[in-house]
Amino acid sequence: MSRIGKLPISLPNNIEVSVANDNVVTVKGPKGSLSTAVDKDIIVKQEENQIIVERPTEQKRHKAMHGLYRSLINNMVVGVSEGYKEQLELVGVGYKATVQGDVLELALGYSHNIFMTMPSEVSATAVTEKGKAPVITLESNDKQLLGQVAAKIRSLRKVEPYKGKGIRFVGEVIRRKAGKTASK
């Protein structure tokens, strides 16, 4: 039995879950609505205030899908009830971030500023405090989309190991390298 797949998903009081005939699971809550198509072999049942995900056989494919869909449904339940938040830090001289509407403007040391349009499901805020690195805060109810947007922003200027300049997640530890030593 899958250690993750066998765990039931407990539903908070303010969450509605519906499973359609074509195995499409829809979760509605205070932060919005999310839906995903579940593999036709995987069985999704709702009992009282819990969702149970079961697999028909012990095939390798069914074992893999069992834990996957349980995690995806759990991520949707957490997303529509609490939401997800990701913080990115811009470390470097002259690195700036501003948000106007749904457009994120980044000054990352290139010859031109980078303009990124945020998806409608993701909200972005940029905070710049004196003496500290600018911080971009992304919030969404969709964990997968939030991670994808954060990874895209981070890829615009990856952290380099010598000075530690670039875009990093808040709290991320960067492995630093020693520079060249002067020869005599």
mmCIF file of C-alpha atoms in Angstrom, residues 11-161:
data_model
loop_
_atom_site.group_PDB
_atom_site.id
_atom_site.type_symbol
_atom_site.label_atom_id
_atom_site.label_comp_id
_atom_site.label_asym_id
_atom_site.label_seq_id
_atom_site.Cartn_x
_atom_site.Cartn_y
_atom_site.Cartn_z
ATOM 1 C CA LEU A 11 -11.925 18.326 4.625
ATOM 2 C CA PRO A 12 -12.372 21.602 6.532
ATOM 3 C CA ASN A 13 -15.984 22.727 7.096
ATOM 4 C CA ASN A 14 -15.958 25.442 4.417
ATOM 5 C CA ILE A 15 -14.840 23.171 1.534
ATOM 6 C CA GLU A 16 -17.096 21.517 -1.073
ATOM 7 C CA VAL A 17 -15.834 18.562 -3.117
ATOM 8 C CA SER A 18 -17.590 16.972 -6.086
ATOM 9 C CA VAL A 19 -16.505 13.974 -8.150
ATOM 10 C CA ALA A 20 -18.055 13.816 -11.640
ATOM 11 C CA ASN A 21 -18.757 10.600 -13.569
ATOM 12 C CA ASP A 22 -15.709 11.169 -15.806
ATOM 13 C CA ASN A 23 -13.473 11.255 -12.661
ATOM 14 C CA VAL A 24 -13.033 15.049 -12.573
ATOM 15 C CA VAL A 25 -12.567 16.230 -8.980
ATOM 16 C CA THR A 26 -13.678 19.813 -8.260
ATOM 17 C CA VAL A 27 -12.838 21.525 -4.966
ATOM 18 C CA LYS A 28 -14.534 24.815 -3.976
ATOM 19 C CA GLY A 29 -13.626 26.979 -1.013
ATOM 20 C CA PRO A 30 -13.225 30.556 0.217
ATOM 21 C CA LYS A 31 -10.105 31.169 -1.937
ATOM 22 C CA GLY A 32 -11.649 29.946 -5.208
ATOM 23 C CA SER A 33 -12.270 26.751 -7.117
ATOM 24 C CA LEU A 34 -9.854 24.155 -8.563
ATOM 25 C CA SER A 35 -10.436 20.997 -10.581
ATOM 26 C CA THR A 36 -8.325 18.159 -11.924
ATOM 27 C CA ALA A 37 -8.958 15.092 -14.051
ATOM 28 C CA VAL A 38 -8.108 11.871 -12.212
ATOM 29 C CA ASP A 39 -7.006 8.721 -14.061
ATOM 30 C CA LYS A 40 -10.026 6.526 -14.869
ATOM 31 C CA ASP A 41 -8.598 3.548 -12.955
ATOM 32 C CA ILE A 42 -8.197 5.420 -9.653
ATOM 33 C CA ILE A 43 -11.287 5.460 -7.398
ATOM 34 C CA VAL A 44 -12.079 8.698 -5.514
ATOM 35 C CA LYS A 45 -14.733 8.446 -2.781
ATOM 36 C CA GLN A 46 -16.109 11.051 -0.404
ATOM 37 C CA GLU A 47 -17.183 9.790 3.028
ATOM 38 C CA GLU A 48 -18.501 12.371 5.514
ATOM 39 C CA ASN A 49 -15.724 14.989 5.842
ATOM 40 C CA GLN A 50 -12.985 12.888 4.211
ATOM 41 C CA ILE A 51 -11.834 11.975 0.708
ATOM 42 C CA ILE A 52 -10.414 8.503 0.156
ATOM 43 C CA VAL A 53 -8.329 7.588 -2.900
ATOM 44 C CA GLU A 54 -8.123 3.876 -3.802
ATOM 45 C CA ARG A 55 -6.448 1.840 -6.521
ATOM 46 C CA PRO A 56 -7.916 -1.258 -8.198
ATOM 47 C CA THR A 57 -4.788 -3.460 -8.402
ATOM 48 C CA GLU A 58 -1.173 -3.683 -7.255
ATOM 49 C CA GLN A 59 0.251 -2.870 -10.718
ATOM 50 C CA LYS A 60 3.256 -0.535 -10.709
ATOM 51 C CA ARG A 61 1.313 2.070 -12.707
ATOM 52 C CA HIS A 62 -1.622 2.027 -10.266
ATOM 53 C CA LYS A 63 0.748 2.310 -7.299
ATOM 54 C CA ALA A 64 2.375 5.387 -8.852
ATOM 55 C CA MET A 65 -0.976 7.038 -9.664
ATOM 56 C CA HIS A 66 -2.387 6.310 -6.185
ATOM 57 C CA GLY A 67 -0.004 8.575 -4.267
ATOM 58 C CA LEU A 68 0.119 11.155 -7.057
ATOM 59 C CA TYR A 69 -3.614 11.839 -7.194
ATOM 60 C CA ARG A 70 -3.949 11.811 -3.399
ATOM 61 C CA SER A 71 -1.262 14.528 -3.228
ATOM 62 C CA LEU A 72 -2.841 16.554 -6.055
ATOM 63 C CA ILE A 73 -6.287 16.487 -4.407
ATOM 64 C CA ASN A 74 -4.777 17.366 -1.006
ATOM 65 C CA ASN A 75 -2.906 20.314 -2.585
ATOM 66 C CA MET A 76 -6.209 21.551 -4.063
ATOM 67 C CA VAL A 77 -7.978 21.303 -0.680
ATOM 68 C CA VAL A 78 -5.184 23.228 1.087
ATOM 69 C CA GLY A 79 -5.051 25.771 -1.763
ATOM 70 C CA VAL A 80 -8.744 26.720 -1.694
ATOM 71 C CA SER A 81 -8.858 26.804 2.117
ATOM 72 C CA GLU A 82 -5.528 28.469 3.089
ATOM 73 C CA GLY A 83 -3.722 29.285 -0.166
ATOM 74 C CA TYR A 84 -0.004 29.129 -0.934
ATOM 75 C CA LYS A 85 2.682 31.801 -0.620
ATOM 76 C CA GLU A 86 6.202 31.989 -2.068
ATOM 77 C CA GLN A 87 8.805 34.702 -1.382
ATOM 78 C CA LEU A 88 11.737 35.543 -3.656
ATOM 79 C CA GLU A 89 14.664 37.755 -2.676
ATOM 80 C CA LEU A 90 16.690 39.862 -5.163
ATOM 81 C CA VAL A 91 20.327 40.009 -4.023
ATOM 82 C CA GLY A 92 22.587 42.337 -6.002
ATOM 83 C CA VAL A 93 23.496 45.978 -6.440
ATOM 84 C CA GLY A 94 20.756 47.852 -8.306
ATOM 85 C CA TYR A 95 18.343 44.895 -8.455
ATOM 86 C CA LYS A 96 14.780 46.224 -8.172
ATOM 87 C CA ALA A 97 11.235 44.881 -8.474
ATOM 88 C CA THR A 98 7.960 46.776 -8.887
ATOM 89 C CA VAL A 99 4.409 45.602 -9.522
ATOM 90 C CA GLN A 100 1.855 47.600 -11.508
ATOM 91 C CA GLY A 101 -1.458 45.782 -11.821
ATOM 92 C CA ASP A 102 -0.605 42.274 -13.024
ATOM 93 C CA VAL A 103 2.787 43.249 -14.520
ATOM 94 C CA LEU A 104 6.000 42.578 -12.600
ATOM 95 C CA GLU A 105 8.926 44.802 -13.621
ATOM 96 C CA LEU A 106 12.412 43.542 -12.753
ATOM 97 C CA ALA A 107 15.708 45.428 -13.006
ATOM 98 C CA LEU A 108 18.340 42.675 -12.800
ATOM 99 C CA GLY A 109 21.493 44.253 -14.181
ATOM 100 C CA TYR A 110 20.683 43.613 -17.841
ATOM 101 C CA SER A 111 20.604 46.463 -20.377
ATOM 102 C CA HIS A 112 16.769 46.518 -20.291
ATOM 103 C CA ASN A 113 14.186 45.918 -17.568
ATOM 104 C CA ILE A 114 12.229 42.662 -17.723
ATOM 105 C CA PHE A 115 8.426 42.877 -17.759
ATOM 106 C CA MET A 116 6.499 39.742 -16.734
ATOM 107 C CA THR A 117 2.726 39.419 -16.906
ATOM 108 C CA MET A 118 1.369 37.404 -13.980
ATOM 109 C CA PRO A 119 -1.363 34.802 -14.557
ATOM 110 C CA SER A 120 -4.769 35.877 -13.225
ATOM 111 C CA GLU A 121 -4.603 33.220 -10.466
ATOM 112 C CA VAL A 122 -1.301 34.565 -9.051
ATOM 113 C CA SER A 123 -1.054 37.856 -7.155
ATOM 114 C CA ALA A 124 2.342 39.518 -6.745
ATOM 115 C CA THR A 125 3.609 42.224 -4.395
ATOM 116 C CA ALA A 126 7.088 43.742 -4.227
ATOM 117 C CA VAL A 127 8.518 45.242 -1.033
ATOM 118 C CA THR A 128 11.767 47.227 -0.903
ATOM 119 C CA GLU A 129 13.071 48.217 2.523
ATOM 120 C CA LYS A 130 16.111 50.411 2.968
ATOM 121 C CA GLY A 131 19.225 48.358 3.691
ATOM 122 C CA LYS A 132 17.583 45.049 2.724
ATOM 123 C CA ALA A 133 17.194 43.127 -0.525
ATOM 124 C CA PRO A 134 13.878 43.619 -2.390
ATOM 125 C CA VAL A 135 11.367 40.796 -1.749
ATOM 126 C CA ILE A 136 8.735 39.585 -4.224
ATOM 127 C CA THR A 137 5.768 37.804 -2.596
ATOM 128 C CA LEU A 138 3.631 35.545 -4.800
ATOM 129 C CA GLU A 139 0.273 34.193 -3.589
ATOM 130 C CA SER A 140 -2.122 31.734 -5.228
ATOM 131 C CA ASN A 141 -4.489 28.847 -4.525
ATOM 132 C CA ASP A 142 -2.817 26.652 -7.190
ATOM 133 C CA LYS A 143 0.439 25.170 -5.856
ATOM 134 C CA GLN A 144 1.678 23.930 -9.239
ATOM 135 C CA LEU A 145 1.123 27.262 -11.012
ATOM 136 C CA LEU A 146 2.700 29.219 -8.139
ATOM 137 C CA GLY A 147 5.821 27.048 -8.227
ATOM 138 C CA GLN A 148 6.067 27.365 -11.990
ATOM 139 C CA VAL A 149 5.838 31.181 -11.890
ATOM 140 C CA ALA A 150 8.377 31.372 -9.032
ATOM 141 C CA ALA A 151 10.796 29.106 -10.914
ATOM 142 C CA LYS A 152 10.417 31.247 -14.055
ATOM 143 C CA ILE A 153 11.222 34.437 -12.123
ATOM 144 C CA ARG A 154 14.212 32.735 -10.447
ATOM 145 C CA SER A 155 15.544 31.530 -13.810
ATOM 146 C CA LEU A 156 15.833 35.136 -15.056
ATOM 147 C CA ARG A 157 18.938 35.621 -12.871
ATOM 148 C CA LYS A 158 20.124 32.465 -11.111
ATOM 149 C CA VAL A 159 22.265 32.823 -8.006
ATOM 150 C CA GLU A 160 25.964 32.605 -8.775
ATOM 151 C CA PRO A 161 28.182 30.806 -6.230
#
